[in-house]
């Protein structure tokens, strides 16, 4: 398989974690988002959205969208499972994952932050304020759920990492770049710390990738 991605992309980070948890080998192909390489003709031929990641399967099929890729990997290699067994539990895990992937990430991804600057004319300070606001809105709700719901264990659901943790960890890491205050979220911080003791999460981190920059 080939993973078309960028070291700092949180969506790419999710897929790298899943691949590592599954023990699946892949070729790492980097596209520098800040240089616009994802909008070049060669990449658009793979993914017309011009977004990372894209997974190229062994058979040459192309899969965009991180959550779709992760569920494909979970079906391709069922062990260890990233979703629980029962429909209700699976729905809970998806709801936690989607709170990050659908409610935080889309309004805080690079193209939105860049649009705030050009053409809207805002500066980096406003960018940061925007980013922190939407993280705080959703992390407050996530913190409440993860603290109060009995299904939460060492990880977002029980004592094994899964889809929700795969989405949460990259968001926490991205938040550090924008000086998000994590003090109000002790449960999120605890889960993040537990995840980072697992080699698959540590190996997938942005700073460990071949295209990493300071």
PDB file of C-alpha atoms in Angstrom:
ATOM      1  CA  UNK A   1       0.000   0.000   0.000  1.00  0.00           C
ATOM      2  CA  UNK A   2       0.953   3.628  -0.429  1.00  0.00           C
ATOM      3  CA  UNK A   3      -0.091   6.469   1.844  1.00  0.00           C
ATOM      4  CA  UNK A   4      -0.171   9.899   0.207  1.00  0.00           C
ATOM      5  CA  UNK A   5       0.026  12.274   3.164  1.00  0.00           C
ATOM      6  CA  UNK A   6       1.728  15.110   5.035  1.00  0.00           C
ATOM      7  CA  UNK A   7       3.489  14.805   8.365  1.00  0.00           C
ATOM      8  CA  UNK A   8       1.547  17.552  10.113  1.00  0.00           C
ATOM      9  CA  UNK A   9      -1.894  16.706   8.732  1.00  0.00           C
ATOM     10  CA  UNK A  10      -4.085  15.402  11.553  1.00  0.00           C
ATOM     11  CA  UNK A  11      -6.119  13.315   9.108  1.00  0.00           C
ATOM     12  CA  UNK A  12      -2.915  11.712   7.801  1.00  0.00           C
ATOM     13  CA  UNK A  13      -1.812  11.170  11.401  1.00  0.00           C
ATOM     14  CA  UNK A  14      -5.033   9.223  12.074  1.00  0.00           C
ATOM     15  CA  UNK A  15      -4.356   6.830   9.215  1.00  0.00           C
ATOM     16  CA  UNK A  16      -0.718   6.373  10.215  1.00  0.00           C
ATOM     17  CA  UNK A  17      -1.856   5.356  13.703  1.00  0.00           C
ATOM     18  CA  UNK A  18      -4.341   2.857  12.290  1.00  0.00           C
ATOM     19  CA  UNK A  19      -1.753   1.355   9.946  1.00  0.00           C
ATOM     20  CA  UNK A  20       0.721   1.037  12.813  1.00  0.00           C
ATOM     21  CA  UNK A  21      -1.840  -0.543  15.146  1.00  0.00           C
ATOM     22  CA  UNK A  22      -2.688  -3.062  12.443  1.00  0.00           C
ATOM     23  CA  UNK A  23       0.959  -3.780  11.694  1.00  0.00           C
ATOM     24  CA  UNK A  24       0.428  -2.989   8.006  1.00  0.00           C
ATOM     25  CA  UNK A  25       3.407  -1.925   5.905  1.00  0.00           C
ATOM     26  CA  UNK A  26       3.115   0.959   3.458  1.00  0.00           C
ATOM     27  CA  UNK A  27       5.131   3.345   1.349  1.00  0.00           C
ATOM     28  CA  UNK A  28       5.138   6.927   2.636  1.00  0.00           C
ATOM     29  CA  UNK A  29       4.551   9.557  -0.063  1.00  0.00           C
ATOM     30  CA  UNK A  30       4.688  13.162   1.139  1.00  0.00           C
ATOM     31  CA  UNK A  31       2.948  16.275  -0.209  1.00  0.00           C
ATOM     32  CA  UNK A  32       3.873  19.617   1.300  1.00  0.00           C
ATOM     33  CA  UNK A  33       0.515  21.238   2.005  1.00  0.00           C
ATOM     34  CA  UNK A  34       1.902  24.704   2.685  1.00  0.00           C
ATOM     35  CA  UNK A  35       3.586  24.662  -0.722  1.00  0.00           C
ATOM     36  CA  UNK A  36       0.350  23.556  -2.360  1.00  0.00           C
ATOM     37  CA  UNK A  37       1.677  20.260  -3.672  1.00  0.00           C
ATOM     38  CA  UNK A  38      -1.691  18.636  -2.976  1.00  0.00           C
ATOM     39  CA  UNK A  39      -3.215  20.911  -5.618  1.00  0.00           C
ATOM     40  CA  UNK A  40      -0.815  19.821  -8.350  1.00  0.00           C
ATOM     41  CA  UNK A  41      -2.115  17.918 -11.355  1.00  0.00           C
ATOM     42  CA  UNK A  42      -0.419  14.674 -10.334  1.00  0.00           C
ATOM     43  CA  UNK A  43      -2.100  14.569  -6.922  1.00  0.00           C
ATOM     44  CA  UNK A  44      -5.476  15.796  -8.197  1.00  0.00           C
ATOM     45  CA  UNK A  45      -5.450  12.830 -10.561  1.00  0.00           C
ATOM     46  CA  UNK A  46      -5.390  10.636  -7.437  1.00  0.00           C
ATOM     47  CA  UNK A  47      -7.767  12.676  -5.299  1.00  0.00           C
ATOM     48  CA  UNK A  48      -9.865  15.362  -7.028  1.00  0.00           C
ATOM     49  CA  UNK A  49     -10.548  17.017  -3.642  1.00  0.00           C
ATOM     50  CA  UNK A  50      -6.869  17.873  -3.315  1.00  0.00           C
ATOM     51  CA  UNK A  51      -6.879  16.763   0.314  1.00  0.00           C
ATOM     52  CA  UNK A  52      -4.700  14.310   2.203  1.00  0.00           C
ATOM     53  CA  UNK A  53      -4.589  11.501   2.964  1.00  0.00           C
ATOM     54  CA  UNK A  54      -5.207   9.138   0.090  1.00  0.00           C
ATOM     55  CA  UNK A  55      -4.531   5.439   0.519  1.00  0.00           C
ATOM     56  CA  UNK A  56      -3.474   3.509  -2.561  1.00  0.00           C
ATOM     57  CA  UNK A  57      -4.237  -0.163  -1.989  1.00  0.00           C
ATOM     58  CA  UNK A  58      -2.087  -3.077  -3.092  1.00  0.00           C
ATOM     59  CA  UNK A  59      -4.474  -3.485  -6.003  1.00  0.00           C
ATOM     60  CA  UNK A  60      -4.126   0.148  -7.051  1.00  0.00           C
ATOM     61  CA  UNK A  61      -7.508   1.340  -5.782  1.00  0.00           C
ATOM     62  CA  UNK A  62      -7.583   4.863  -4.355  1.00  0.00           C
ATOM     63  CA  UNK A  63      -9.310   5.663  -1.083  1.00  0.00           C
ATOM     64  CA  UNK A  64      -9.631   9.271   0.165  1.00  0.00           C
ATOM     65  CA  UNK A  65     -11.056  10.417   3.520  1.00  0.00           C
ATOM     66  CA  UNK A  66      -9.341   9.266   6.697  1.00  0.00           C
ATOM     67  CA  UNK A  67     -12.346   7.724   8.438  1.00  0.00           C
ATOM     68  CA  UNK A  68     -13.274   5.682   5.380  1.00  0.00           C
ATOM     69  CA  UNK A  69      -9.661   4.536   5.088  1.00  0.00           C
ATOM     70  CA  UNK A  70      -9.512   3.538   8.755  1.00  0.00           C
ATOM     71  CA  UNK A  71     -12.713   1.509   8.580  1.00  0.00           C
ATOM     72  CA  UNK A  72     -11.402  -0.175   5.415  1.00  0.00           C
ATOM     73  CA  UNK A  73      -8.213  -1.108   7.278  1.00  0.00           C
ATOM     74  CA  UNK A  74     -10.282  -2.406  10.187  1.00  0.00           C
ATOM     75  CA  UNK A  75     -12.165  -4.717   7.832  1.00  0.00           C
ATOM     76  CA  UNK A  76      -9.030  -5.684   5.932  1.00  0.00           C
ATOM     77  CA  UNK A  77      -7.135  -6.570   9.123  1.00  0.00           C
ATOM     78  CA  UNK A  78      -9.680  -7.202  11.924  1.00  0.00           C
ATOM     79  CA  UNK A  79      -7.106  -7.662  14.688  1.00  0.00           C
ATOM     80  CA  UNK A  80      -6.776  -5.563  16.749  1.00  0.00           C
ATOM     81  CA  UNK A  81     -10.313  -4.190  16.293  1.00  0.00           C
ATOM     82  CA  UNK A  82     -10.797  -0.421  16.185  1.00  0.00           C
ATOM     83  CA  UNK A  83     -14.532  -0.613  16.817  1.00  0.00           C
ATOM     84  CA  UNK A  84     -16.341  -2.601  19.519  1.00  0.00           C
ATOM     85  CA  UNK A  85     -18.668  -5.527  18.861  1.00  0.00           C
ATOM     86  CA  UNK A  86     -22.193  -4.318  19.620  1.00  0.00           C
ATOM     87  CA  UNK A  87     -24.060  -1.787  17.453  1.00  0.00           C
ATOM     88  CA  UNK A  88     -24.627   0.589  20.376  1.00  0.00           C
ATOM     89  CA  UNK A  89     -20.989   0.551  21.409  1.00  0.00           C
ATOM     90  CA  UNK A  90     -19.873   1.038  17.824  1.00  0.00           C
ATOM     91  CA  UNK A  91     -22.213   4.010  17.523  1.00  0.00           C
ATOM     92  CA  UNK A  92     -20.789   5.538  20.704  1.00  0.00           C
ATOM     93  CA  UNK A  93     -17.214   5.246  19.451  1.00  0.00           C
ATOM     94  CA  UNK A  94     -18.163   6.724  16.094  1.00  0.00           C
ATOM     95  CA  UNK A  95     -19.959   9.614  17.797  1.00  0.00           C
ATOM     96  CA  UNK A  96     -16.814  10.472  19.777  1.00  0.00           C
ATOM     97  CA  UNK A  97     -14.628  10.184  16.690  1.00  0.00           C
ATOM     98  CA  UNK A  98     -16.999  12.302  14.592  1.00  0.00           C
ATOM     99  CA  UNK A  99     -17.046  15.052  17.235  1.00  0.00           C
ATOM    100  CA  UNK A 100     -13.406  15.626  16.325  1.00  0.00           C
ATOM    101  CA  UNK A 101     -13.416  14.642  12.667  1.00  0.00           C
ATOM    102  CA  UNK A 102     -16.659  16.379  11.675  1.00  0.00           C
ATOM    103  CA  UNK A 103     -17.053  19.224  14.168  1.00  0.00           C
ATOM    104  CA  UNK A 104     -13.518  20.439  14.946  1.00  0.00           C
ATOM    105  CA  UNK A 105     -11.303  19.521  12.019  1.00  0.00           C
ATOM    106  CA  UNK A 106     -13.376  20.898   9.092  1.00  0.00           C
ATOM    107  CA  UNK A 107     -13.452  24.438  10.495  1.00  0.00           C
ATOM    108  CA  UNK A 108      -9.800  24.357  11.596  1.00  0.00           C
ATOM    109  CA  UNK A 109      -8.004  22.690   8.718  1.00  0.00           C
ATOM    110  CA  UNK A 110      -5.285  24.426   6.726  1.00  0.00           C
ATOM    111  CA  UNK A 111      -7.403  25.668   3.824  1.00  0.00           C
ATOM    112  CA  UNK A 112      -9.888  27.332   6.208  1.00  0.00           C
ATOM    113  CA  UNK A 113      -7.095  28.953   8.235  1.00  0.00           C
ATOM    114  CA  UNK A 114      -5.453  30.162   5.034  1.00  0.00           C
ATOM    115  CA  UNK A 115      -8.765  31.613   3.808  1.00  0.00           C
ATOM    116  CA  UNK A 116      -9.006  33.658   6.993  1.00  0.00           C
ATOM    117  CA  UNK A 117      -5.764  35.355   5.933  1.00  0.00           C
ATOM    118  CA  UNK A 118      -6.327  35.570   2.187  1.00  0.00           C
ATOM    119  CA  UNK A 119      -8.794  36.808   1.039  1.00  0.00           C
ATOM    120  CA  UNK A 120     -10.435  37.749   4.361  1.00  0.00           C
ATOM    121  CA  UNK A 121      -7.445  39.720   5.595  1.00  0.00           C
ATOM    122  CA  UNK A 122      -7.082  38.405   9.147  1.00  0.00           C
ATOM    123  CA  UNK A 123      -3.689  37.935  10.783  1.00  0.00           C
ATOM    124  CA  UNK A 124      -2.099  35.001  12.619  1.00  0.00           C
ATOM    125  CA  UNK A 125      -3.533  36.180  15.940  1.00  0.00           C
ATOM    126  CA  UNK A 126      -7.069  35.880  14.618  1.00  0.00           C
ATOM    127  CA  UNK A 127      -6.213  32.506  13.083  1.00  0.00           C
ATOM    128  CA  UNK A 128      -5.118  31.263  16.491  1.00  0.00           C
ATOM    129  CA  UNK A 129      -8.164  32.674  18.243  1.00  0.00           C
ATOM    130  CA  UNK A 130     -10.423  30.990  15.679  1.00  0.00           C
ATOM    131  CA  UNK A 131      -8.657  27.649  16.102  1.00  0.00           C
ATOM    132  CA  UNK A 132      -8.736  27.732  19.909  1.00  0.00           C
ATOM    133  CA  UNK A 133     -12.395  28.743  20.003  1.00  0.00           C
ATOM    134  CA  UNK A 134     -13.637  25.721  18.045  1.00  0.00           C
ATOM    135  CA  UNK A 135     -11.378  23.320  19.911  1.00  0.00           C
ATOM    136  CA  UNK A 136     -12.657  24.644  23.242  1.00  0.00           C
ATOM    137  CA  UNK A 137     -16.311  24.347  22.195  1.00  0.00           C
ATOM    138  CA  UNK A 138     -15.989  20.693  21.257  1.00  0.00           C
ATOM    139  CA  UNK A 139     -13.418  19.630  23.837  1.00  0.00           C
ATOM    140  CA  UNK A 140     -15.699  20.887  26.621  1.00  0.00           C
ATOM    141  CA  UNK A 141     -18.445  18.586  25.373  1.00  0.00           C
ATOM    142  CA  UNK A 142     -16.063  15.679  24.802  1.00  0.00           C
ATOM    143  CA  UNK A 143     -14.551  16.089  28.247  1.00  0.00           C
ATOM    144  CA  UNK A 144     -18.012  15.919  29.826  1.00  0.00           C
ATOM    145  CA  UNK A 145     -18.909  12.774  27.916  1.00  0.00           C
ATOM    146  CA  UNK A 146     -15.611  11.009  28.502  1.00  0.00           C
ATOM    147  CA  UNK A 147     -15.699  11.857  32.205  1.00  0.00           C
ATOM    148  CA  UNK A 148     -19.310  10.929  32.884  1.00  0.00           C
ATOM    149  CA  UNK A 149     -20.068   8.017  30.562  1.00  0.00           C
ATOM    150  CA  UNK A 150     -19.327   4.627  32.157  1.00  0.00           C
ATOM    151  CA  UNK A 151     -18.019   3.154  28.895  1.00  0.00           C
ATOM    152  CA  UNK A 152     -14.891   5.299  29.151  1.00  0.00           C
ATOM    153  CA  UNK A 153     -11.937   3.336  30.457  1.00  0.00           C
ATOM    154  CA  UNK A 154      -8.229   3.801  30.072  1.00  0.00           C
ATOM    155  CA  UNK A 155      -9.079   4.944  26.559  1.00  0.00           C
ATOM    156  CA  UNK A 156     -12.138   6.608  25.028  1.00  0.00           C
ATOM    157  CA  UNK A 157     -14.009   3.308  25.094  1.00  0.00           C
ATOM    158  CA  UNK A 158     -12.828   0.615  27.443  1.00  0.00           C
ATOM    159  CA  UNK A 159      -9.225  -0.361  27.900  1.00  0.00           C
ATOM    160  CA  UNK A 160      -8.106  -0.757  24.282  1.00  0.00           C
ATOM    161  CA  UNK A 161      -7.457   2.092  21.847  1.00  0.00           C
ATOM    162  CA  UNK A 162      -9.855   2.494  18.945  1.00  0.00           C
ATOM    163  CA  UNK A 163     -11.282   4.844  16.376  1.00  0.00           C
ATOM    164  CA  UNK A 164     -12.133   7.592  18.867  1.00  0.00           C
ATOM    165  CA  UNK A 165      -8.601   7.653  20.279  1.00  0.00           C
ATOM    166  CA  UNK A 166      -7.165   7.671  16.754  1.00  0.00           C
ATOM    167  CA  UNK A 167      -9.090  10.889  16.082  1.00  0.00           C
ATOM    168  CA  UNK A 168      -8.525  12.477  19.487  1.00  0.00           C
ATOM    169  CA  UNK A 169      -4.740  12.214  19.703  1.00  0.00           C
ATOM    170  CA  UNK A 170      -3.900  14.170  16.514  1.00  0.00           C
ATOM    171  CA  UNK A 171      -6.327  16.901  17.574  1.00  0.00           C
ATOM    172  CA  UNK A 172      -4.576  17.254  20.930  1.00  0.00           C
ATOM    173  CA  UNK A 173      -1.200  17.412  19.177  1.00  0.00           C
ATOM    174  CA  UNK A 174      -2.444  20.044  16.720  1.00  0.00           C
ATOM    175  CA  UNK A 175      -3.867  22.021  19.598  1.00  0.00           C
ATOM    176  CA  UNK A 176      -0.400  22.392  21.094  1.00  0.00           C
ATOM    177  CA  UNK A 177       0.758  24.212  17.969  1.00  0.00           C
ATOM    178  CA  UNK A 178      -1.951  26.809  18.555  1.00  0.00           C
ATOM    179  CA  UNK A 179      -1.427  27.073  22.327  1.00  0.00           C
ATOM    180  CA  UNK A 180      -4.757  25.505  23.240  1.00  0.00           C
ATOM    181  CA  UNK A 181      -5.179  25.452  27.017  1.00  0.00           C
ATOM    182  CA  UNK A 182      -5.670  21.792  27.956  1.00  0.00           C
ATOM    183  CA  UNK A 183      -6.076  22.477  31.687  1.00  0.00           C
ATOM    184  CA  UNK A 184      -9.895  22.163  31.600  1.00  0.00           C
ATOM    185  CA  UNK A 185      -9.729  18.679  30.048  1.00  0.00           C
ATOM    186  CA  UNK A 186      -8.079  16.256  32.499  1.00  0.00           C
ATOM    187  CA  UNK A 187      -9.787  13.181  31.057  1.00  0.00           C
ATOM    188  CA  UNK A 188      -8.766  14.034  27.509  1.00  0.00           C
ATOM    189  CA  UNK A 189      -5.211  14.638  28.717  1.00  0.00           C
ATOM    190  CA  UNK A 190      -5.196  11.316  30.575  1.00  0.00           C
ATOM    191  CA  UNK A 191      -6.387   9.414  27.507  1.00  0.00           C
ATOM    192  CA  UNK A 192      -3.867  11.175  25.282  1.00  0.00           C
ATOM    193  CA  UNK A 193      -1.049  10.270  27.661  1.00  0.00           C
ATOM    194  CA  UNK A 194      -2.195   6.629  27.736  1.00  0.00           C
ATOM    195  CA  UNK A 195      -2.235   6.510  23.937  1.00  0.00           C
ATOM    196  CA  UNK A 196       1.270   7.908  23.672  1.00  0.00           C
ATOM    197  CA  UNK A 197       2.649   5.007  25.700  1.00  0.00           C
ATOM    198  CA  UNK A 198       1.657   2.718  22.799  1.00  0.00           C
ATOM    199  CA  UNK A 199       4.370   2.443  20.127  1.00  0.00           C
ATOM    200  CA  UNK A 200       1.890   2.717  17.235  1.00  0.00           C
ATOM    201  CA  UNK A 201       0.775   6.175  18.387  1.00  0.00           C
ATOM    202  CA  UNK A 202       4.330   7.336  19.065  1.00  0.00           C
ATOM    203  CA  UNK A 203       5.646   6.065  15.715  1.00  0.00           C
ATOM    204  CA  UNK A 204       2.863   7.849  13.819  1.00  0.00           C
ATOM    205  CA  UNK A 205       3.593  11.235  15.420  1.00  0.00           C
ATOM    206  CA  UNK A 206       4.410  14.118  13.062  1.00  0.00           C
ATOM    207  CA  UNK A 207       7.965  14.566  14.308  1.00  0.00           C
ATOM    208  CA  UNK A 208       8.761  10.930  13.501  1.00  0.00           C
ATOM    209  CA  UNK A 209       7.861  11.185   9.798  1.00  0.00           C
ATOM    210  CA  UNK A 210      10.404  11.450   6.943  1.00  0.00           C
ATOM    211  CA  UNK A 211       9.067  14.848   5.807  1.00  0.00           C
ATOM    212  CA  UNK A 212       8.973  16.333   9.317  1.00  0.00           C
ATOM    213  CA  UNK A 213       9.995  19.954   9.784  1.00  0.00           C
ATOM    214  CA  UNK A 214      10.505  22.000  12.915  1.00  0.00           C
TER     215      UNK A 214
END
